[in-house]
Amino acid sequence: MRRILLTVFLLCLFLQPAMAQDITFNTQTTTAFIESLENTETLDLLFSDATGKIPYVSLQDGLVFLYGEGEYTTEVKDGIIVVTRSNGAFLEVNVEEEKIYFSDYDLFLKQPDAVTLLDIVLDDTIIKHEPLSFESRGRSLTLEYGTFNIDIFRAGNLCLMPLQTFSDVFGIASLGALLYNGENLFFVSSKSCIKTYDEELTELGEKYYSVEPSQLDENFADFNYKELGLNLQLNYGLAESHNITKIREWFEMLGLDEKLSSTDPFQCDYALAEICYKYFGDLHSAFHARSPYTGVHREGIDIVPSPSVKSFVQNLHERLEARQEFFPDGVPGYQKKGDTAYITFDDFSFDRSRNYAEEPLTRKEKRAVEKDFASSGIDTVGLIHYANEEIQNNPKIKNVVIDLSCNTGGSVDAEVFVASWILGQSSLAVRRNITDCQSATSYTADVNFDGKFGEADDYVGDRRIFCIISGTTFSCGNLLASMLAESGKVTLIGNKTGGGACAVYLTSTAAGSLFQTSSPWLFSSVRNGAFFDIEGGVAPDYKLTGYASFYDRSEKKGLTNFIKKLY
């Protein structure tokens, strides 16, 4: 064991022995920017000569930073740090044996307001998390961090661990990534906090990259590599289907270990991008932002993706081009053809800054929704609210068609909102594969924004509901198709969906590169009480062939006529 000296505001404390030599940690109170420059907090980071540039944090401070005060108590039993949460779940950090034991990993990381252990829907303003939900507790979990040569220390009843280790082990439940650029901390919930859609830096991004680019020293580069291994070993959700048992052996098999452990941060970034696009190749994995040590002015990262990614992208482009022939002026989000209403959106978006009850759609915005939804600036919630209003006020509409043929995913909250509108009450089934924890959380929605949930005017009721799907219906698009198919209330038309069962895991490296992968949360369908992930896609009830059968909505010979003939 090492013996640790913790310096707090120039006060030097003699702490409990942990190895043969003493280590002095110095505290640096650090500003943390929470998704913007305006929203800030502070967190004490710890540095020592022995650990170099690797920032450490006390586990207790980190948990308070992410989840708030009053949730955790700490004690030491026989040299083992025990942290217990108010819900009864606990962890044990054994620095002698270099492992962390979780009595119930899912319960320990459960969001305070979550109805079930794997309730990952954040909104509670227009989505109600219903108490009639199901959950099955998972197995205990032991993380043997010593196998990755990660150093964690005990200082009295404090557990001191690398900031990145804390983020990788405990941050996943926060649905965001914790970044450090050598000067400040940054908590981001999406790439858009750092970069705009056009890849321009935001104000927060400018701050993040304001430090001088530099090489990594050997100790930090080595830690950056080892910690990436721990992160992906614990959190990559499709490891089993990729035949990955030991992630660092897999890095070596790919010949990427030298690049990933390089002191040149650009080489690390490039290798990580290769893993995301070429070797994971799951369409969820993506490289978002370079390390601040690399900077923004180095040469570009141009990766040839895996054949499956390349094929999906090519098919999507072909489909979008074919659709444009039928909608040269833009695709309407809401369109009426006789007694049939079409709702079309290519992703799931949820603008949390807009309250439609207080700021309803303007006449101009409604016209934009019916002309070219993609350029309207309205999110999926606004579209569904408008569509529901039109359908509720028009008894002549008998058929409602949800076109997901080009929908590649997005916000889970928006997906649940749509599903609840269609079904009245939706149920999101999730399994965490590393513990086999399972939950099915039920939701209702306030679609007309009157403060009431699951009322008759909040869903489409007794209309005939259809959903158009294709091989480019992916991720949350695939999830909605699965939920509709499982309900038995919706007829699916088109081709088998493109799959995508995992929620996205936004994360980072110790050197500050931002990326995402498929998380260990697997969206599932439930049959006879058993959970089956939906990675393999959803088959239609009726097949369509040729792009015209998808996008020619004419009432005489097109899709509208085809739908009428089904009944």
Coordinates of C-alpha atoms in Angstrom, one line a residue:
M1 CA 0.0 0.0 0.0
R2 CA 1.0 3.6 -0.5
R3 CA 0.8 6.2 2.2
I4 CA -0.9 9.4 1.2
L5 CA -0.6 12.9 2.3
L6 CA -3.5 15.2 1.3
T7 CA -2.8 18.9 1.1
V8 CA -6.0 21.0 1.4
F9 CA -5.6 24.7 1.3
L10 CA -1.9 24.5 2.4
L11 CA -2.9 22.2 5.3
C12 CA -0.9 19.0 5.2
L13 CA -2.6 16.0 6.8
F14 CA -0.9 12.6 7.5
L15 CA -3.1 9.9 6.1
Q16 CA -3.4 6.2 6.4
P17 CA -0.7 4.0 4.9
A18 CA -1.4 2.4 1.6
M19 CA 2.0 1.4 0.1
A20 CA 5.6 1.8 0.8
Q21 CA 6.1 5.5 0.1
D22 CA 4.3 8.7 1.0
I23 CA 2.4 10.7 -1.6
T24 CA 1.4 14.3 -1.2
F25 CA -1.8 15.4 -3.0
N26 CA -2.4 19.1 -3.5
T27 CA -5.9 20.4 -3.9
Q28 CA -6.9 22.6 -6.8
T29 CA -10.4 24.0 -6.7
T30 CA -11.5 23.9 -10.3
T31 CA -14.4 25.6 -12.1
A32 CA -16.8 23.2 -13.9
F33 CA -18.9 24.5 -16.8
I34 CA -22.2 22.7 -16.9
E35 CA -23.2 22.7 -20.6
S36 CA -22.6 26.4 -20.9
L37 CA -20.3 29.2 -19.8
E38 CA -23.1 30.6 -17.6
N39 CA -23.8 27.6 -15.5
T40 CA -20.8 26.8 -13.3
E41 CA -19.9 24.8 -10.2
T42 CA -16.7 23.9 -8.6
L43 CA -14.9 20.6 -7.8
D44 CA -11.7 19.9 -5.9
L45 CA -9.2 18.1 -8.1
L46 CA -6.1 16.5 -6.5
F47 CA -2.6 16.4 -8.0
S48 CA 0.7 14.8 -6.9
D49 CA 4.2 14.4 -8.2
A50 CA 3.8 10.7 -8.1
T51 CA 0.7 10.7 -10.4
G52 CA 1.9 13.5 -12.6
K53 CA -0.7 15.3 -14.8
I54 CA -3.5 12.8 -13.9
P55 CA -6.2 14.6 -12.0
Y56 CA -7.7 12.8 -9.0
V57 CA -11.0 13.4 -7.2
S58 CA -12.4 12.0 -4.0
L59 CA -15.2 9.6 -4.7
Q60 CA -17.4 11.3 -2.2
D61 CA -16.9 14.8 -3.8
G62 CA -17.5 13.3 -7.2
L63 CA -20.8 11.7 -6.2
V64 CA -22.0 14.9 -4.7
F65 CA -21.0 16.8 -7.8
L66 CA -23.0 14.4 -10.1
Y67 CA -26.0 13.5 -7.9
G68 CA -26.2 16.0 -5.0
E69 CA -25.9 16.1 -1.3
G70 CA -27.4 13.8 1.3
E71 CA -27.4 10.6 -0.8
Y72 CA -24.3 8.9 0.5
T73 CA -22.6 7.9 3.8
T74 CA -19.0 6.6 4.1
E75 CA -17.3 4.4 6.7
V76 CA -14.1 2.3 6.8
K77 CA -14.3 -1.4 7.8
D78 CA -11.0 -3.3 8.1
G79 CA -9.3 -0.9 5.7
I80 CA -12.1 -1.2 3.1
I81 CA -14.0 2.0 2.2
V82 CA -17.8 1.4 2.2
V83 CA -20.1 4.0 0.6
T84 CA -23.8 3.4 1.2
R85 CA -26.5 5.2 -0.7
S86 CA -29.8 6.2 1.0
N87 CA -31.6 3.5 -1.0
G88 CA -29.5 0.8 0.6
A89 CA -27.1 0.0 -2.2
F90 CA -23.5 0.1 -1.3
L91 CA -20.0 -0.2 -2.8
E92 CA -16.8 -1.4 -1.2
V93 CA -13.4 -0.1 -2.4
N94 CA -10.6 -2.5 -1.5
V95 CA -7.3 -0.7 -2.4
E96 CA -5.3 -3.7 -1.2
E97 CA -6.9 -6.1 -3.7
E98 CA -7.5 -3.3 -6.2
K99 CA -11.2 -3.8 -6.8
I100 CA -14.5 -2.2 -6.3
Y101 CA -17.5 -4.3 -5.3
F102 CA -21.1 -3.1 -5.9
S103 CA -23.9 -4.8 -4.0
D104 CA -26.3 -3.5 -6.7
Y105 CA -24.6 -1.4 -9.5
D106 CA -28.0 -0.4 -11.0
L107 CA -29.5 0.6 -7.7
F108 CA -26.4 2.5 -6.7
L109 CA -26.5 4.6 -9.9
K110 CA -30.3 5.0 -10.1
Q111 CA -31.4 8.5 -10.8
P112 CA -33.2 9.9 -7.7
D113 CA -36.4 10.6 -9.5
A114 CA -36.4 7.5 -11.7
V115 CA -39.4 5.1 -11.3
T116 CA -37.4 2.0 -12.2
L117 CA -33.7 1.1 -12.1
L118 CA -33.3 1.7 -15.8
D119 CA -35.7 4.6 -16.3
I120 CA -33.6 6.7 -18.6
V121 CA -36.3 9.2 -19.7
L122 CA -35.4 12.6 -18.2
D123 CA -38.5 14.7 -18.9
D124 CA -41.3 14.9 -16.3
T125 CA -43.1 18.0 -17.6
I126 CA -45.0 16.5 -20.5
I127 CA -44.2 12.8 -19.9
K128 CA -45.5 11.1 -16.8
H129 CA -43.5 8.2 -15.4
E130 CA -46.3 5.8 -14.4
P131 CA -46.0 3.8 -11.1
L132 CA -47.3 0.6 -12.7
S133 CA -43.9 -0.4 -14.0
F134 CA -41.7 -3.5 -13.7
E135 CA -38.2 -4.1 -12.7
S136 CA -35.9 -7.1 -11.9
R137 CA -32.8 -6.4 -9.9
G138 CA -29.4 -7.4 -11.5
R139 CA -26.4 -9.2 -10.2
S140 CA -23.7 -7.7 -8.0
L141 CA -20.7 -6.3 -9.9
T142 CA -17.0 -6.4 -9.1
L143 CA -14.7 -4.1 -11.0
E144 CA -11.1 -5.3 -10.8
Y145 CA -9.5 -2.0 -11.7
G146 CA -6.0 -3.4 -10.9
T147 CA -6.1 -5.5 -14.0
F148 CA -5.9 -2.2 -15.9
N149 CA -3.0 -0.9 -13.7
I150 CA -5.2 2.0 -12.4
D151 CA -4.1 3.4 -9.1
I152 CA -6.8 4.2 -6.5
F153 CA -5.8 5.3 -2.9
R154 CA -7.4 5.5 0.5
A155 CA -6.9 8.6 2.6
G156 CA -8.7 8.0 5.9
N157 CA -12.3 7.4 4.9
L158 CA -11.8 9.1 1.5
C159 CA -11.4 7.2 -1.7
L160 CA -9.1 9.0 -4.2
M161 CA -9.4 7.9 -7.8
P162 CA -8.5 9.4 -11.2
L163 CA -11.1 11.8 -12.4
Q164 CA -11.5 9.8 -15.6
T165 CA -12.0 6.6 -13.7
F166 CA -14.7 8.2 -11.6
S167 CA -16.4 9.5 -14.8
D168 CA -16.2 6.1 -16.5
V169 CA -17.5 4.1 -13.6
F170 CA -20.1 6.5 -12.1
G171 CA -20.8 9.1 -14.8
I172 CA -22.8 6.8 -17.1
A173 CA -26.0 7.3 -15.1
S174 CA -25.7 11.1 -15.5
L175 CA -26.2 10.7 -19.2
G176 CA -23.3 13.1 -19.9
A177 CA -19.5 13.3 -20.2
L178 CA -17.1 14.9 -17.9
L179 CA -14.2 16.6 -19.7
Y180 CA -11.0 18.2 -18.4
N181 CA -8.7 20.4 -20.6
G182 CA -5.9 20.9 -18.0
E183 CA -7.5 24.0 -16.6
N184 CA -11.3 23.6 -16.3
L185 CA -13.9 20.9 -16.1
F186 CA -16.7 20.6 -18.6
F187 CA -19.9 18.6 -18.2
V188 CA -21.7 18.0 -21.6
S189 CA -24.8 16.1 -22.4
S190 CA -24.3 16.1 -26.2
K191 CA -21.7 17.0 -28.8
S192 CA -23.7 20.2 -29.5
C193 CA -22.4 21.7 -26.3
I194 CA -19.0 21.8 -27.9
K195 CA -19.8 22.0 -31.6
T196 CA -22.7 23.2 -33.7
Y197 CA -24.3 21.1 -36.4
D198 CA -22.0 22.7 -38.9
E199 CA -18.9 21.7 -36.8
E200 CA -18.3 25.3 -35.6
L201 CA -17.2 25.7 -32.0
T202 CA -19.7 27.0 -29.5
E203 CA -18.7 29.5 -26.8
L204 CA -18.2 26.5 -24.5
G205 CA -16.1 24.8 -27.3
E206 CA -14.0 27.9 -27.7
K207 CA -13.3 27.8 -23.9
Y208 CA -12.5 24.1 -24.0
Y209 CA -9.9 24.5 -26.8
S210 CA -8.5 27.7 -25.4
V211 CA -5.5 25.8 -23.9
E212 CA -2.2 25.4 -25.8
P213 CA -2.0 22.1 -27.7
S214 CA 0.9 19.9 -26.5
Q215 CA 2.3 16.3 -26.4
L216 CA 1.3 14.0 -23.6
D217 CA 4.0 12.9 -21.2
E218 CA 4.6 9.2 -21.1
N219 CA 2.9 8.6 -17.8
F220 CA -0.3 10.5 -18.8
A221 CA -0.3 8.8 -22.3
D222 CA 0.0 5.4 -20.6
F223 CA -2.9 6.2 -18.3
N224 CA -5.0 7.6 -21.2
Y225 CA -4.7 4.2 -22.9
K226 CA -5.3 2.0 -19.8
E227 CA -8.3 4.0 -18.7
L228 CA -9.9 3.8 -22.2
G229 CA -9.6 0.0 -21.8
L230 CA -11.4 0.1 -18.5
N231 CA -14.1 2.4 -19.9
L232 CA -14.9 0.2 -22.9
Q233 CA -14.6 -3.1 -21.0
L234 CA -17.2 -1.9 -18.6
N235 CA -19.5 0.2 -20.8
Y236 CA -19.4 -1.0 -24.4
G237 CA -22.8 -2.6 -24.9
L238 CA -22.1 -4.8 -28.0
A239 CA -18.9 -6.4 -26.8
E240 CA -20.4 -9.9 -26.8
S241 CA -21.7 -9.6 -30.4
H242 CA -18.3 -8.3 -31.5
N243 CA -16.6 -11.2 -29.8
I244 CA -14.6 -8.9 -27.5
T245 CA -13.8 -10.5 -24.2
K246 CA -10.7 -8.5 -23.1
I247 CA -10.6 -5.1 -24.7
R248 CA -6.9 -4.4 -24.5
E249 CA -6.1 -7.7 -26.2
W250 CA -8.6 -6.6 -28.8
F251 CA -6.7 -3.3 -29.3
E252 CA -3.5 -5.3 -29.8
M253 CA -5.2 -7.7 -32.3
L254 CA -6.2 -4.6 -34.3
G255 CA -2.7 -3.2 -34.1
L256 CA -4.0 0.0 -32.5
D257 CA -2.3 -0.3 -29.1
E258 CA 0.7 1.8 -30.0
K259 CA -1.4 4.6 -31.5
L260 CA -3.8 4.6 -28.5
S261 CA -0.9 4.8 -26.0
S262 CA 1.0 7.4 -28.1
T263 CA 2.3 10.6 -26.6
D264 CA 1.0 12.3 -29.8
P265 CA -2.7 13.1 -29.0
F266 CA -3.5 13.2 -32.7
Q267 CA -2.5 9.6 -33.0
C268 CA -4.7 8.7 -30.1
D269 CA -7.6 10.6 -31.6
Y270 CA -7.1 8.9 -35.0
A271 CA -7.0 5.4 -33.5
L272 CA -10.1 6.1 -31.4
A273 CA -12.0 7.3 -34.5
E274 CA -10.9 4.1 -36.3
I275 CA -12.4 2.0 -33.5
C276 CA -15.7 3.9 -33.6
Y277 CA -16.3 3.9 -37.4
K278 CA -14.3 0.9 -38.7
Y279 CA -14.1 -1.7 -35.9
F280 CA -17.2 -1.1 -33.8
G281 CA -19.1 -0.1 -36.9
D282 CA -22.4 -0.2 -35.1
L283 CA -23.7 3.2 -36.3
H284 CA -24.1 4.4 -32.8
S285 CA -20.3 4.7 -32.2
A286 CA -18.9 8.0 -33.3
F287 CA -15.9 10.3 -32.7
H288 CA -17.1 13.8 -31.9
A289 CA -14.3 16.1 -30.8
R290 CA -10.5 15.9 -30.6
S291 CA -8.5 16.2 -27.4
P292 CA -7.7 19.8 -26.4
Y293 CA -4.0 18.5 -26.4
T294 CA -4.5 17.9 -30.1
G295 CA -6.2 21.2 -30.7
V296 CA -8.5 22.1 -33.6
H297 CA -6.0 23.0 -36.2
R298 CA -4.2 19.7 -36.8
E299 CA -4.9 17.7 -40.0
G300 CA -8.3 16.1 -40.5
I301 CA -9.3 12.7 -39.4
D302 CA -10.6 10.8 -42.5
I303 CA -11.6 7.2 -41.6
V304 CA -12.8 4.6 -44.1
P305 CA -15.8 3.2 -42.3
S306 CA -16.8 -0.5 -42.0
P307 CA -18.6 -2.0 -44.9
S308 CA -21.9 -2.1 -42.9
V309 CA -21.6 1.6 -42.0
K310 CA -20.8 2.5 -45.6
S311 CA -23.7 0.4 -46.9
F312 CA -26.2 2.0 -44.4
V313 CA -25.1 5.5 -45.3
Q314 CA -25.3 4.8 -49.0
N315 CA -28.7 3.3 -48.7
L316 CA -29.9 6.3 -46.7
H317 CA -28.6 8.7 -49.3
E318 CA -30.3 6.8 -52.1
R319 CA -33.6 6.7 -50.2
L320 CA -33.4 10.5 -49.4
E321 CA -32.7 11.3 -53.1
A322 CA -35.6 9.0 -54.2
R323 CA -38.0 10.6 -51.7
Q324 CA -37.0 14.1 -52.9
E325 CA -38.3 13.3 -56.4
F326 CA -41.8 13.0 -54.8
F327 CA -41.3 16.0 -52.5
P328 CA -39.1 18.5 -54.5
D329 CA -40.1 21.4 -52.2
G330 CA -39.4 19.6 -49.0
V331 CA -41.1 16.8 -47.0
P332 CA -44.1 17.9 -45.0
G333 CA -44.1 16.9 -41.3
Y334 CA -47.9 16.7 -41.5
Q335 CA -49.8 16.0 -44.7
K336 CA -53.4 15.0 -45.3
K337 CA -54.5 12.8 -48.2
G338 CA -58.2 12.2 -48.2
D339 CA -59.0 10.4 -45.0
T340 CA -55.4 9.6 -44.3
A341 CA -52.9 11.8 -42.3
Y342 CA -49.2 11.3 -42.7
I343 CA -46.7 12.3 -40.1
T344 CA -43.0 12.3 -41.2
F345 CA -39.9 13.0 -39.3
D346 CA -36.3 11.7 -39.8
D347 CA -35.1 12.0 -36.2
F348 CA -36.4 12.4 -32.7
S349 CA -35.7 15.8 -31.3
F350 CA -36.8 17.4 -28.0
D351 CA -36.2 21.1 -27.5
R352 CA -36.2 21.5 -23.7
S353 CA -35.9 25.3 -24.0
R354 CA -39.4 25.7 -25.4
N355 CA -42.6 25.4 -23.5
Y356 CA -45.4 24.9 -26.0
A357 CA -48.1 25.6 -23.5
E358 CA -46.7 29.1 -23.0
E359 CA -45.3 29.5 -26.5
P360 CA -47.6 27.7 -29.0
L361 CA -46.8 27.2 -32.7
T362 CA -47.3 30.4 -34.7
R363 CA -49.2 30.4 -37.9
K364 CA -46.0 30.7 -39.8
E365 CA -44.5 27.7 -38.0
K366 CA -47.6 25.6 -38.7
R367 CA -47.3 26.4 -42.4
A368 CA -43.6 25.4 -42.3
V369 CA -44.5 22.1 -40.6
E370 CA -46.9 21.3 -43.5
K371 CA -44.4 22.4 -46.2
D372 CA -40.9 21.3 -45.2
F373 CA -40.6 20.1 -41.6
A374 CA -36.8 19.7 -41.7
S375 CA -36.3 23.4 -42.2
S376 CA -39.1 24.5 -39.8
G377 CA -37.0 24.6 -36.7
I378 CA -39.7 22.7 -34.8
D379 CA -38.9 19.6 -32.7
T380 CA -40.7 16.3 -32.8
V381 CA -42.8 17.3 -29.7
G382 CA -44.1 20.3 -31.5
L383 CA -44.9 18.3 -34.6
I384 CA -46.8 15.6 -32.7
H385 CA -48.7 18.3 -30.8
Y386 CA -49.8 19.9 -34.1
A387 CA -50.6 16.6 -35.8
N388 CA -52.7 15.6 -32.8
E389 CA -54.6 18.9 -32.9
E390 CA -55.4 18.5 -36.6
I391 CA -56.5 14.9 -36.3
Q392 CA -58.6 15.5 -33.2
N393 CA -60.4 18.3 -34.9
N394 CA -61.1 16.4 -38.1
P395 CA -63.4 13.3 -37.6
K396 CA -63.0 12.5 -41.3
I397 CA -59.5 11.3 -40.8
K398 CA -59.7 7.5 -40.5
N399 CA -56.0 6.5 -41.0
V400 CA -52.9 7.8 -39.4
V401 CA -49.5 6.9 -41.0
I402 CA -46.2 7.5 -39.2
D403 CA -43.4 7.5 -41.7
L404 CA -40.1 6.3 -40.1
S405 CA -38.5 5.1 -43.3
C406 CA -35.6 7.6 -43.0
N407 CA -35.6 8.0 -39.3
T408 CA -32.2 7.3 -37.8
G409 CA -33.0 7.9 -34.1
G410 CA -32.4 10.7 -31.6
S411 CA -33.9 11.6 -28.2
V412 CA -35.4 8.7 -26.2
D413 CA -37.7 11.2 -24.5
A414 CA -39.1 12.3 -27.8
E415 CA -39.5 8.7 -28.8
V416 CA -41.5 7.9 -25.7
F417 CA -43.6 11.0 -26.2
V418 CA -44.5 9.8 -29.7
A419 CA -45.2 6.2 -28.6
S420 CA -47.5 7.5 -25.8
W421 CA -49.4 9.6 -28.3
I422 CA -49.9 6.6 -30.6
L423 CA -50.7 4.0 -27.9
G424 CA -52.1 6.0 -25.0
Q425 CA -49.6 4.5 -22.7
S426 CA -46.2 3.2 -23.7
S427 CA -43.8 0.8 -22.1
L428 CA -40.0 1.1 -22.5
A429 CA -38.2 -2.2 -21.8
V430 CA -34.5 -2.0 -21.0
R431 CA -31.9 -4.6 -20.0
R432 CA -28.4 -3.7 -18.7
N433 CA -26.2 -6.5 -20.1
I434 CA -23.4 -6.4 -17.6
T435 CA -25.7 -7.1 -14.6
D436 CA -28.8 -8.5 -16.3
C437 CA -31.0 -5.9 -14.6
Q438 CA -34.3 -5.5 -16.4
S439 CA -37.0 -2.9 -16.3
A440 CA -40.1 -2.0 -18.2
T441 CA -41.2 1.6 -17.4
S442 CA -44.6 2.9 -18.4
Y443 CA -45.3 6.4 -19.6
T444 CA -48.2 8.6 -20.6
A445 CA -47.9 12.0 -22.3
D446 CA -49.6 15.4 -22.1
V447 CA -49.8 15.9 -25.9
N448 CA -52.2 18.8 -25.9
F449 CA -50.3 20.6 -23.0
D450 CA -53.3 21.0 -20.7
G451 CA -51.5 19.5 -17.7
K452 CA -53.3 16.2 -17.9
F453 CA -51.8 12.9 -18.9
G454 CA -53.1 10.0 -21.0
E455 CA -56.5 11.7 -21.6
A456 CA -58.6 10.8 -24.7
D457 CA -57.4 14.0 -26.5
D458 CA -53.7 13.0 -25.8
Y459 CA -53.6 10.1 -28.3
V460 CA -55.0 9.1 -31.7
G461 CA -57.7 6.8 -30.2
D462 CA -59.7 4.6 -32.5
R463 CA -58.0 5.6 -35.9
R464 CA -56.3 2.9 -37.9
I465 CA -52.6 3.4 -37.3
F466 CA -49.8 2.5 -39.7
C467 CA -46.1 2.8 -39.5
I468 CA -43.7 2.9 -42.5
I469 CA -40.3 1.3 -41.9
S470 CA -37.2 0.4 -43.9
G471 CA -33.7 -0.7 -43.6
T472 CA -32.7 2.8 -42.7
T473 CA -35.1 3.0 -39.7
F474 CA -32.5 2.9 -36.9
S475 CA -32.0 3.3 -33.2
C476 CA -35.0 5.2 -31.7
G477 CA -36.7 4.7 -35.0
N478 CA -36.2 1.0 -34.6
L479 CA -37.3 1.3 -31.0
L480 CA -40.6 2.9 -31.9
A481 CA -41.3 0.3 -34.6
S482 CA -40.7 -2.4 -32.0
M483 CA -43.0 -0.9 -29.4
L484 CA -45.7 -0.4 -32.0
A485 CA -45.3 -4.0 -33.3
E486 CA -45.4 -5.4 -29.8
S487 CA -48.6 -3.5 -29.0
G488 CA -50.6 -5.3 -31.7
K489 CA -52.4 -2.0 -32.4
V490 CA -50.3 -0.8 -35.3
T491 CA -49.8 -2.2 -38.8
L492 CA -46.2 -2.0 -40.0
I493 CA -45.5 -1.5 -43.7
G494 CA -42.2 -1.5 -45.7
N495 CA -39.0 -3.4 -45.1
K496 CA -37.3 -4.8 -42.0
T497 CA -35.7 -2.1 -39.8
G498 CA -32.0 -1.5 -39.5
G499 CA -31.8 -2.4 -35.8
G500 CA -29.9 -0.5 -33.2
A501 CA -30.8 -1.7 -29.7
C502 CA -28.5 0.3 -27.4
A503 CA -29.0 3.7 -25.9
V504 CA -26.1 6.0 -26.8
Y505 CA -23.2 6.4 -24.2
L506 CA -21.5 9.7 -24.5
T507 CA -18.1 9.6 -22.9
S508 CA -14.5 10.8 -23.1
T509 CA -10.9 9.9 -22.8
A510 CA -8.5 11.1 -20.0
A511 CA -6.9 13.3 -22.7
G512 CA -10.3 14.9 -23.3
S513 CA -11.4 13.4 -26.6
L514 CA -15.2 13.2 -26.9
F515 CA -16.9 10.2 -28.4
Q516 CA -19.9 8.0 -28.1
T517 CA -20.6 4.2 -28.3
S518 CA -23.4 1.8 -27.8
S519 CA -24.1 1.6 -24.1
P520 CA -24.9 -1.4 -21.9
W521 CA -28.6 -0.4 -21.9
L522 CA -30.3 -2.6 -24.4
F523 CA -33.8 -1.7 -25.6
S524 CA -35.9 -4.8 -25.6
S525 CA -39.2 -6.4 -26.5
V526 CA -40.9 -8.5 -23.9
R527 CA -42.6 -11.8 -24.8
N528 CA -43.9 -14.2 -22.2
G529 CA -42.0 -12.3 -19.5
A530 CA -38.6 -12.7 -21.3
F531 CA -36.6 -9.7 -22.5
F532 CA -35.2 -9.9 -26.1
D533 CA -33.0 -7.1 -27.4
I534 CA -34.1 -5.5 -30.7
E535 CA -30.7 -5.3 -32.4
G536 CA -31.9 -7.6 -35.1
G537 CA -34.6 -5.2 -36.3
V538 CA -38.3 -5.4 -36.7
A539 CA -40.1 -7.0 -39.7
P540 CA -43.1 -5.4 -41.4
D541 CA -46.6 -6.9 -41.6
Y542 CA -46.7 -5.9 -45.3
K543 CA -43.7 -5.5 -47.5
L544 CA -43.1 -2.7 -50.0
T545 CA -40.8 -2.8 -52.9
G546 CA -39.4 0.1 -54.8
Y547 CA -39.1 3.7 -53.6
A548 CA -42.3 4.8 -55.3
S549 CA -44.3 2.4 -53.1
F550 CA -43.0 4.3 -50.1
Y551 CA -43.3 7.9 -51.2
D552 CA -46.1 8.1 -53.9
R553 CA -49.0 9.0 -51.6
S554 CA -51.6 9.5 -54.3
E555 CA -55.1 8.3 -53.5
K556 CA -55.6 6.4 -56.8
K557 CA -52.5 4.2 -57.2
G558 CA -50.1 5.2 -54.5
L559 CA -49.5 4.3 -50.8
T560 CA -52.8 5.9 -49.7
N561 CA -54.7 3.6 -52.0
F562 CA -52.7 0.6 -50.8
I563 CA -53.5 1.4 -47.2
K564 CA -57.2 1.7 -47.9
K565 CA -57.2 -1.8 -49.6
L566 CA -55.9 -3.3 -46.4
Y567 CA -59.3 -2.8 -44.7

